[in-house]
Coordinates of C-alpha atoms in Angstrom, one line a residue:
M16 CA 0.0 0.0 0.0
E17 CA 1.2 3.4 -0.8
P18 CA 1.6 5.7 2.2
K19 CA -1.0 8.4 2.4
A20 CA 0.2 11.9 1.8
A21 CA 0.4 14.1 4.8
P22 CA -2.5 16.6 5.1
K23 CA -1.7 20.1 3.9
A24 CA -1.4 22.7 6.6
P25 CA -4.1 25.3 6.4
E26 CA -3.0 28.5 4.8
A27 CA -2.6 31.4 7.1
K28 CA -5.0 34.2 6.4
A29 CA -3.6 37.6 6.1
S30 CA -4.6 39.7 9.1
L31 CA -5.3 43.4 8.9
K32 CA -3.2 45.4 11.4
L33 CA -5.2 48.3 12.8
P34 CA -3.3 51.4 13.8
T35 CA -2.9 51.9 17.5
P36 CA -3.8 55.3 18.9
G37 CA -0.9 57.5 19.8
L38 CA 0.0 61.0 20.5
S39 CA -0.7 63.7 17.9
P40 CA 2.3 64.3 15.6
K41 CA 4.0 67.6 15.7
A42 CA 2.8 70.1 13.1
S43 CA 2.3 73.8 12.6
P44 CA -0.8 75.3 14.2
L45 CA -2.0 76.2 10.7
G46 CA -1.0 73.0 8.9
K47 CA -2.8 69.7 8.6
L48 CA -1.8 66.9 10.8
Q49 CA 0.2 64.2 9.0
V50 CA 0.3 60.6 10.3
P51 CA 3.8 59.2 10.0
G52 CA 3.9 56.2 7.7
A53 CA 0.4 56.6 6.4
A54 CA 0.0 55.8 2.7
S55 CA -1.2 58.5 0.4
P56 CA -4.9 58.1 -0.6
S57 CA -3.9 58.1 -4.3
R58 CA -1.7 55.0 -3.7
L59 CA -4.3 52.9 -2.1
S60 CA -5.9 50.2 -4.3
T61 CA -9.6 50.2 -4.4
S62 CA -9.9 46.4 -4.5
S63 CA -7.4 45.9 -1.7
T64 CA -9.1 48.6 0.4
S65 CA -12.5 47.1 -0.1
S66 CA -11.4 43.6 0.8
A67 CA -9.5 44.9 3.9
W68 CA -12.6 46.8 5.1
K69 CA -14.7 43.7 4.6
G70 CA -12.3 41.7 6.8
V71 CA -12.4 44.4 9.5
R72 CA -16.2 44.6 9.3
G73 CA -16.6 40.9 9.6
S74 CA -14.2 40.6 12.5
M75 CA -16.1 43.4 14.3
F76 CA -19.4 41.7 14.1
L77 CA -18.4 38.0 14.3
G78 CA -15.4 38.0 16.5
G79 CA -15.6 41.3 18.3
L80 CA -19.0 42.8 19.3
G81 CA -21.0 39.8 18.2
R82 CA -24.2 39.9 16.2
S83 CA -26.5 39.4 19.1
N84 CA -25.2 42.2 21.2
F85 CA -25.0 44.7 18.3
F86 CA -28.5 44.1 17.0
T87 CA -30.5 43.4 20.2
E88 CA -29.2 46.1 22.5
K89 CA -31.1 49.4 22.0
Q90 CA -29.0 52.5 21.4
A91 CA -29.0 55.2 24.1
L92 CA -30.6 58.5 23.4
V93 CA -28.1 61.4 23.3
I94 CA -29.4 65.0 24.0
S95 CA -27.2 68.1 24.0
F96 CA -29.2 71.1 25.3
G97 CA -28.2 74.5 24.0
Q98 CA -29.4 78.0 24.5
A99 CA -29.5 78.5 20.7
Y100 CA -29.9 75.0 19.3
T101 CA -30.5 71.5 20.8
K102 CA -29.2 68.4 19.2
V103 CA -30.7 64.9 19.6
G104 CA -29.9 61.5 18.2
L105 CA -28.8 58.0 19.0
A106 CA -25.5 56.7 20.5
G107 CA -23.1 55.2 18.0
E108 CA -24.1 57.5 15.2
S109 CA -21.9 60.2 13.6
R110 CA -24.3 63.1 13.5
P111 CA -27.5 64.2 15.3
R112 CA -30.8 63.1 13.8
A113 CA -32.3 66.6 14.5
I114 CA -31.0 70.0 15.3
F115 CA -33.6 72.6 16.2
R116 CA -33.8 76.0 17.9
T117 CA -34.6 76.1 21.7
P118 CA -34.8 79.8 22.8
E119 CA -37.0 78.6 25.8
L120 CA -33.8 77.4 27.4
R121 CA -32.3 80.8 27.8
G122 CA -32.3 82.8 31.0
R123 CA -35.1 85.2 31.7
E124 CA -34.2 88.9 31.8
R125 CA -36.1 91.7 33.5
K126 CA -35.5 95.3 34.4
D127 CA -34.2 95.9 37.9
S128 CA -35.5 99.2 39.1
E129 CA -32.8 99.6 41.8
A130 CA -29.8 98.8 39.6
D131 CA -31.5 100.3 36.5
A132 CA -30.2 97.5 34.3
E133 CA -31.2 94.2 32.8
V134 CA -30.5 91.2 35.1
T135 CA -30.9 87.5 34.4
L136 CA -33.0 85.7 36.9
P137 CA -32.8 82.0 37.6
V138 CA -35.8 80.0 36.3
P139 CA -37.6 78.2 39.1
Q140 CA -37.8 74.4 39.1
E141 CA -41.6 74.4 38.5
E142 CA -41.2 76.5 35.4
W143 CA -38.4 74.2 34.1
V144 CA -40.7 71.2 34.6
Q145 CA -43.3 72.8 32.2
I146 CA -40.6 73.8 29.7
L147 CA -38.9 70.4 29.7
D148 CA -42.1 68.5 29.6
G149 CA -43.1 70.0 26.2
L150 CA -39.5 70.0 24.9
L151 CA -38.8 66.3 25.7
N152 CA -42.2 65.3 24.3
R153 CA -41.2 66.9 21.0
I154 CA -37.7 65.3 21.1
F155 CA -39.0 61.7 21.8
F156 CA -42.1 61.6 19.6
Q157 CA -41.7 64.3 17.0
Y158 CA -38.0 64.2 16.1
L159 CA -36.8 60.7 17.1
H160 CA -40.1 58.7 17.1
L161 CA -38.9 56.6 19.9
S162 CA -40.1 55.7 23.4
P163 CA -37.7 56.6 26.2
K164 CA -39.1 53.9 28.5
D165 CA -36.5 51.2 27.5
R166 CA -33.5 53.3 26.5
R167 CA -30.6 54.9 28.4
I168 CA -30.4 58.7 28.1
I169 CA -27.1 60.6 27.8
V170 CA -27.3 64.3 28.7
C171 CA -24.5 66.5 27.5
E172 CA -24.7 69.2 30.2
S173 CA -23.0 72.6 30.7
V174 CA -20.3 73.1 33.3
Y175 CA -22.4 75.4 35.4
S176 CA -25.9 74.0 34.7
S177 CA -28.3 75.2 37.3
T178 CA -29.5 72.9 40.1
Q179 CA -33.1 73.8 39.3
F180 CA -32.7 72.7 35.7
R181 CA -31.1 69.4 36.6
K182 CA -33.7 68.5 39.2
A183 CA -36.5 69.4 36.8
L184 CA -34.9 67.3 34.1
A185 CA -34.6 64.3 36.3
F186 CA -38.2 64.7 37.5
V187 CA -39.6 64.9 34.0
L188 CA -37.5 61.9 32.7
F189 CA -38.3 59.6 35.6
K190 CA -41.8 60.7 36.6
L191 CA -43.4 61.7 33.4
F192 CA -41.5 59.6 30.8
S193 CA -40.5 56.6 32.9
A194 CA -36.9 56.6 31.7
P195 CA -34.8 53.7 33.1
S196 CA -31.6 55.7 33.6
V197 CA -29.8 58.9 32.7
C198 CA -26.1 59.8 32.5
F199 CA -24.9 63.4 32.9
V200 CA -21.7 64.0 30.9
L201 CA -19.7 67.3 30.8
E202 CA -20.1 68.6 27.3
L203 CA -16.6 70.3 27.2
V204 CA -14.9 67.0 27.7
L205 CA -16.7 65.1 24.9
P206 CA -15.0 66.8 21.9
L207 CA -11.8 65.0 23.0
Y208 CA -13.4 61.7 22.1
L209 CA -13.1 62.7 18.5
T210 CA -9.3 63.1 18.7
G211 CA -8.4 59.8 20.3
L212 CA -6.5 61.7 23.0
H213 CA -7.4 61.9 26.7
S214 CA -5.9 65.3 27.4
G215 CA -6.3 68.7 25.8
L216 CA -7.9 72.1 25.8
V217 CA -11.5 72.5 24.4
V218 CA -12.4 75.9 23.1
D219 CA -16.2 76.2 22.7
L220 CA -17.6 79.3 20.8
G221 CA -21.1 79.2 22.2
Y222 CA -24.1 81.4 22.1
D223 CA -23.6 83.4 25.3
A224 CA -19.9 83.0 25.9
A225 CA -16.6 81.5 24.6
R226 CA -15.5 78.8 27.1
V227 CA -12.2 77.1 27.6
L228 CA -11.8 73.9 29.7
P229 CA -8.6 71.9 30.2
T230 CA -8.9 68.1 30.6
F231 CA -6.1 65.7 31.7
A232 CA -6.4 61.9 31.5
G233 CA -10.2 62.3 30.9
V234 CA -10.7 64.3 34.1
P235 CA -11.9 67.9 33.6
L236 CA -9.9 70.6 35.5
L237 CA -12.9 72.5 36.7
S238 CA -10.7 74.9 38.8
A239 CA -9.1 76.0 35.5
Y240 CA -12.4 76.7 33.6
S241 CA -12.5 80.1 32.0
A242 CA -15.1 82.0 29.9
A243 CA -15.1 85.2 27.9
A244 CA -18.1 87.4 27.2
C245 CA -17.7 87.2 23.4
G246 CA -20.3 84.6 22.4
V247 CA -22.2 84.4 19.1
R248 CA -25.0 86.6 20.6
R249 CA -22.6 89.5 21.0
V250 CA -21.4 89.0 17.4
L251 CA -25.0 89.0 16.1
Q252 CA -25.7 92.2 18.0
G253 CA -22.6 93.8 16.5
I254 CA -23.7 92.9 13.0
K255 CA -27.2 94.3 13.7
G256 CA -25.6 97.6 14.9
A257 CA -23.3 97.8 11.9
L258 CA -26.2 97.5 9.5
G259 CA -28.1 100.4 10.9
S260 CA -27.9 102.4 7.6
L261 CA -30.3 100.0 5.8
S262 CA -33.9 100.7 4.8
S263 CA -36.7 100.4 7.3
E264 CA -37.9 97.1 5.6
E265 CA -34.4 95.6 5.8
R266 CA -34.0 96.7 9.4
K267 CA -37.3 95.0 10.2
A268 CA -35.9 91.8 8.7
L269 CA -32.9 92.0 11.0
E270 CA -35.2 91.6 14.1
D271 CA -35.3 87.9 13.2
E272 CA -32.2 86.3 14.7
T273 CA -32.2 83.6 12.0
V274 CA -31.6 86.4 9.4
L275 CA -28.6 87.6 11.4
E276 CA -27.3 84.1 11.5
D277 CA -27.6 83.9 7.7
V278 CA -25.6 87.1 7.3
L279 CA -22.9 85.8 9.7
V280 CA -22.5 82.5 7.9
C281 CA -22.9 83.7 4.3
A282 CA -21.3 87.1 4.2
C283 CA -18.9 87.5 7.2
Y284 CA -15.4 86.4 7.8
V285 CA -12.5 87.0 10.2
S286 CA -9.5 88.9 8.8
C287 CA -6.0 87.8 9.7
D288 CA -2.6 89.6 9.4
F289 CA 0.1 87.0 8.9
P290 CA 3.7 87.6 9.7
E291 CA 5.9 88.9 6.9
D292 CA 8.0 85.8 6.8
S293 CA 4.9 83.5 6.5
E294 CA 4.0 81.9 3.2
F295 CA 0.5 83.3 3.7
A296 CA 1.7 86.9 4.2
A297 CA 0.2 88.1 0.9
S298 CA -3.3 87.0 2.0
S299 CA -5.3 88.6 4.8
F300 CA -8.8 87.4 3.9
R301 CA -9.9 91.1 3.6
T302 CA -12.1 92.3 0.8
D303 CA -13.6 95.6 -0.2
K304 CA -16.6 94.1 -2.0
D305 CA -20.2 94.2 -0.7
A306 CA -22.1 90.9 -0.3
E307 CA -25.7 90.1 -1.0
V308 CA -27.5 87.5 1.2
R309 CA -30.6 85.9 -0.2
L310 CA -33.4 85.7 2.4
V311 CA -35.8 82.9 2.5
G312 CA -39.3 83.9 1.5
R313 CA -38.3 87.4 0.2
D314 CA -38.0 88.6 -3.4
H315 CA -34.8 90.6 -2.9
G316 CA -31.7 90.0 -0.9
L317 CA -30.0 91.9 1.8
R318 CA -26.9 93.9 0.9
V319 CA -24.1 93.7 3.4
P320 CA -21.4 96.5 3.1
A321 CA -17.8 95.5 3.0
A322 CA -17.0 97.3 6.3
C323 CA -19.6 95.2 8.1
R324 CA -18.3 91.8 6.9
D325 CA -15.0 91.7 9.0
I326 CA -15.8 90.1 12.4
G327 CA -13.2 90.5 15.1
L328 CA -15.3 90.7 18.2
F329 CA -13.7 87.5 19.5
F330 CA -10.4 89.3 19.9
K331 CA -11.5 92.9 20.8
S332 CA -12.2 94.1 24.2
D333 CA -15.6 95.9 24.8
K334 CA -15.8 97.6 28.2
D335 CA -19.5 98.5 27.6
A336 CA -20.6 95.0 26.7
T337 CA -22.8 93.2 29.2
R338 CA -21.1 90.2 30.7
E339 CA -22.8 86.9 31.2
D340 CA -22.7 85.2 34.6
G341 CA -19.4 83.4 35.1
C342 CA -17.5 85.4 32.4
E343 CA -14.4 86.8 33.9
C344 CA -12.7 87.6 30.6
E345 CA -13.5 89.9 27.7
T346 CA -11.6 88.3 24.8
L347 CA -11.0 84.7 23.7
P348 CA -7.1 84.9 24.0
E349 CA -7.6 86.3 27.5
A350 CA -9.8 83.3 28.5
F351 CA -7.3 80.9 27.0
V352 CA -4.3 82.3 28.9
R353 CA -6.4 82.4 32.1
A354 CA -7.2 78.7 31.8
L355 CA -3.5 77.8 31.4
E356 CA -2.6 80.0 34.4
L357 CA -5.1 78.1 36.5
S358 CA -3.9 74.7 35.3
P359 CA -1.1 72.8 37.1
V360 CA 2.4 73.7 35.9
D361 CA 3.4 70.2 35.0
L362 CA 0.3 69.7 32.7
R363 CA 0.5 72.8 30.7
S364 CA 2.9 71.5 28.1
Q365 CA 0.7 68.5 27.2
L366 CA -2.5 70.5 27.3
V367 CA -1.5 73.0 24.6
Q368 CA -0.5 70.3 22.2
N369 CA -4.2 69.2 21.7
I370 CA -6.5 72.2 21.2
V371 CA -10.0 71.4 19.9
V372 CA -12.2 74.2 18.6
C373 CA -15.9 73.6 18.5
G374 CA -19.2 75.5 18.7
G375 CA -21.5 77.4 16.4
A376 CA -18.9 80.0 15.2
A377 CA -16.0 77.5 14.8
N378 CA -16.7 77.3 11.0
L379 CA -16.5 81.0 10.5
R380 CA -14.2 81.7 7.6
G381 CA -10.7 82.8 8.7
L382 CA -11.4 82.2 12.4
L383 CA -8.9 79.3 13.0
P384 CA -5.8 81.0 11.4
R385 CA -6.6 84.2 13.3
L386 CA -7.1 82.3 16.5
A387 CA -3.9 80.4 16.1
L388 CA -1.9 83.6 15.7
E389 CA -3.7 85.4 18.5
L390 CA -3.1 82.6 21.0
Q391 CA 0.5 82.3 20.0
K392 CA 1.0 86.0 20.4
A393 CA -0.8 86.0 23.8
L394 CA 1.5 83.2 25.1
E395 CA 4.7 84.9 23.8
D396 CA 3.7 88.1 25.6
H397 CA 3.1 86.2 28.9
K398 CA 6.1 86.0 31.1
A399 CA 5.4 82.6 32.6
L400 CA 3.8 80.9 29.6
G401 CA 6.1 82.2 26.8
A402 CA 7.8 78.8 26.4
L403 CA 4.5 77.2 25.5
A404 CA 4.0 79.3 22.3
E405 CA 6.1 77.0 20.1
K406 CA 4.2 73.9 21.4
L407 CA 0.8 75.2 20.4
R408 CA -1.1 72.6 18.3
F409 CA -4.6 72.5 16.9
T410 CA -6.2 69.1 16.3
P411 CA -8.7 69.0 13.5
V412 CA -11.8 66.9 13.9
E413 CA -13.5 65.0 11.0
F414 CA -17.0 66.0 12.2
A415 CA -19.0 69.2 12.2
P416 CA -17.7 71.5 14.9
V417 CA -21.2 72.7 15.8
S418 CA -22.1 69.2 16.9
A419 CA -18.7 68.0 18.2
A420 CA -20.0 67.8 21.8
W421 CA -23.0 65.7 20.7
T422 CA -20.9 63.4 18.6
G423 CA -18.5 62.8 21.5
G424 CA -21.6 62.0 23.6
A425 CA -22.7 59.5 21.0
I426 CA -19.3 57.8 21.3
F427 CA -19.5 57.9 25.1
G428 CA -23.0 56.5 25.1
A429 CA -21.9 53.5 23.1
L430 CA -19.2 52.5 25.6
E431 CA -19.7 49.8 28.3
G432 CA -19.2 50.2 32.0
V433 CA -20.7 53.7 32.2
A434 CA -22.2 54.5 35.6
D435 CA -25.8 55.7 35.2
Y436 CA -28.2 57.4 37.6
S437 CA -31.1 55.0 37.6
A438 CA -34.8 55.5 38.3
E439 CA -34.4 53.4 41.4
D440 CA -31.7 55.9 42.7
F441 CA -34.1 58.7 41.9
H442 CA -37.0 57.2 43.9
K443 CA -34.7 56.4 46.8
G444 CA -33.8 60.1 47.0
E445 CA -30.1 59.7 46.0
P446 CA -28.5 63.0 45.0
L447 CA -28.0 63.7 41.3
P448 CA -24.4 63.4 40.0
D449 CA -22.8 66.8 40.2
W450 CA -19.4 67.8 38.7
L451 CA -19.0 70.5 41.3
R452 CA -19.8 68.3 44.3
S453 CA -16.8 67.3 46.5
G454 CA -15.9 63.6 46.1
F455 CA -17.9 63.1 42.8
L456 CA -14.8 62.5 40.7

């Protein structure tokens, strides 16, 4: 008998090596980040890329997450409340399912006869319950078409969110909508989830203020939080004042804040004076041409003079401007320097190497180059922080800056092992998680 041939060894399948997260490579504040060793997109083969992605996708579902876990567990609801816009959607998704205006979440202002000035009053808890009842009803059943009874809820909250608002939110979620659990997450930490780094400085250009918060190893440094009274509302008021020479019909159109936002996005920019030795020295983003903004529902557009198009209120001090509560600074560079001053000395070098800019005004044309130069100049002029100027690095994110906090919350909501505040804790009278309470972190 002839000896049987030995069985052939199974061929080893080629495994796809995924890149491991690392520190952000050094780059110019104005340049694009380059990943060392990464292949150029033009050199990648379409067929090889497609097959590699199929292998990764199959390993994710079959060998990693598992089909049953991925398809049976219901995604958490992610809500990011804002004084201008609120964003809602599901965890694990890259963008919100709905973004809508919520002016009812802004503070109430009234005339103080003694001080002869406009003051912002705290909204009582009973009024917040009525506001949130109607707002959450719209979110769950009009925008998302989902029931909150069997889904976790992730709330991206502000640093100094009022106690009345948080208590009213918990009451409405647990009492009126029977939510199983809620998780409060600090919104100024969430944009770091888009960079893959656990430490950095988040600059948020919000509606009422521009806020800066350092975070190290995933822990927010609340003692170093800083805010400047140069939010988008101040910019819109400046545009409205600069367009005072328009006709009565056009001035009436400017009473609508959405029209001012259209003017800001479509016609305005931030000029920038580059150093003489820079390759961009010949360009300053300035123009002497007027712009015309088309208004929805109107036959004619709105002409914006060239002198009104240059927006520099983020970097100019205005002594007469009304400061919001908690705003110690007047300009964005001043708030940035103050946040670094309040940060521990041994952490400053690592913090300035990962700066993430987000918020409604982050996409304003010319803002990022001007911000990079202004922050670098502010650090160079500072006696104790001058050495950090050459380490300044901006990290671009591949998502819309206006919803960066929400997208970070969607990533956070898809993680396992997150501690939630359950309905059982609420009915037992357990205190709500509070970032400012001693011993919470």
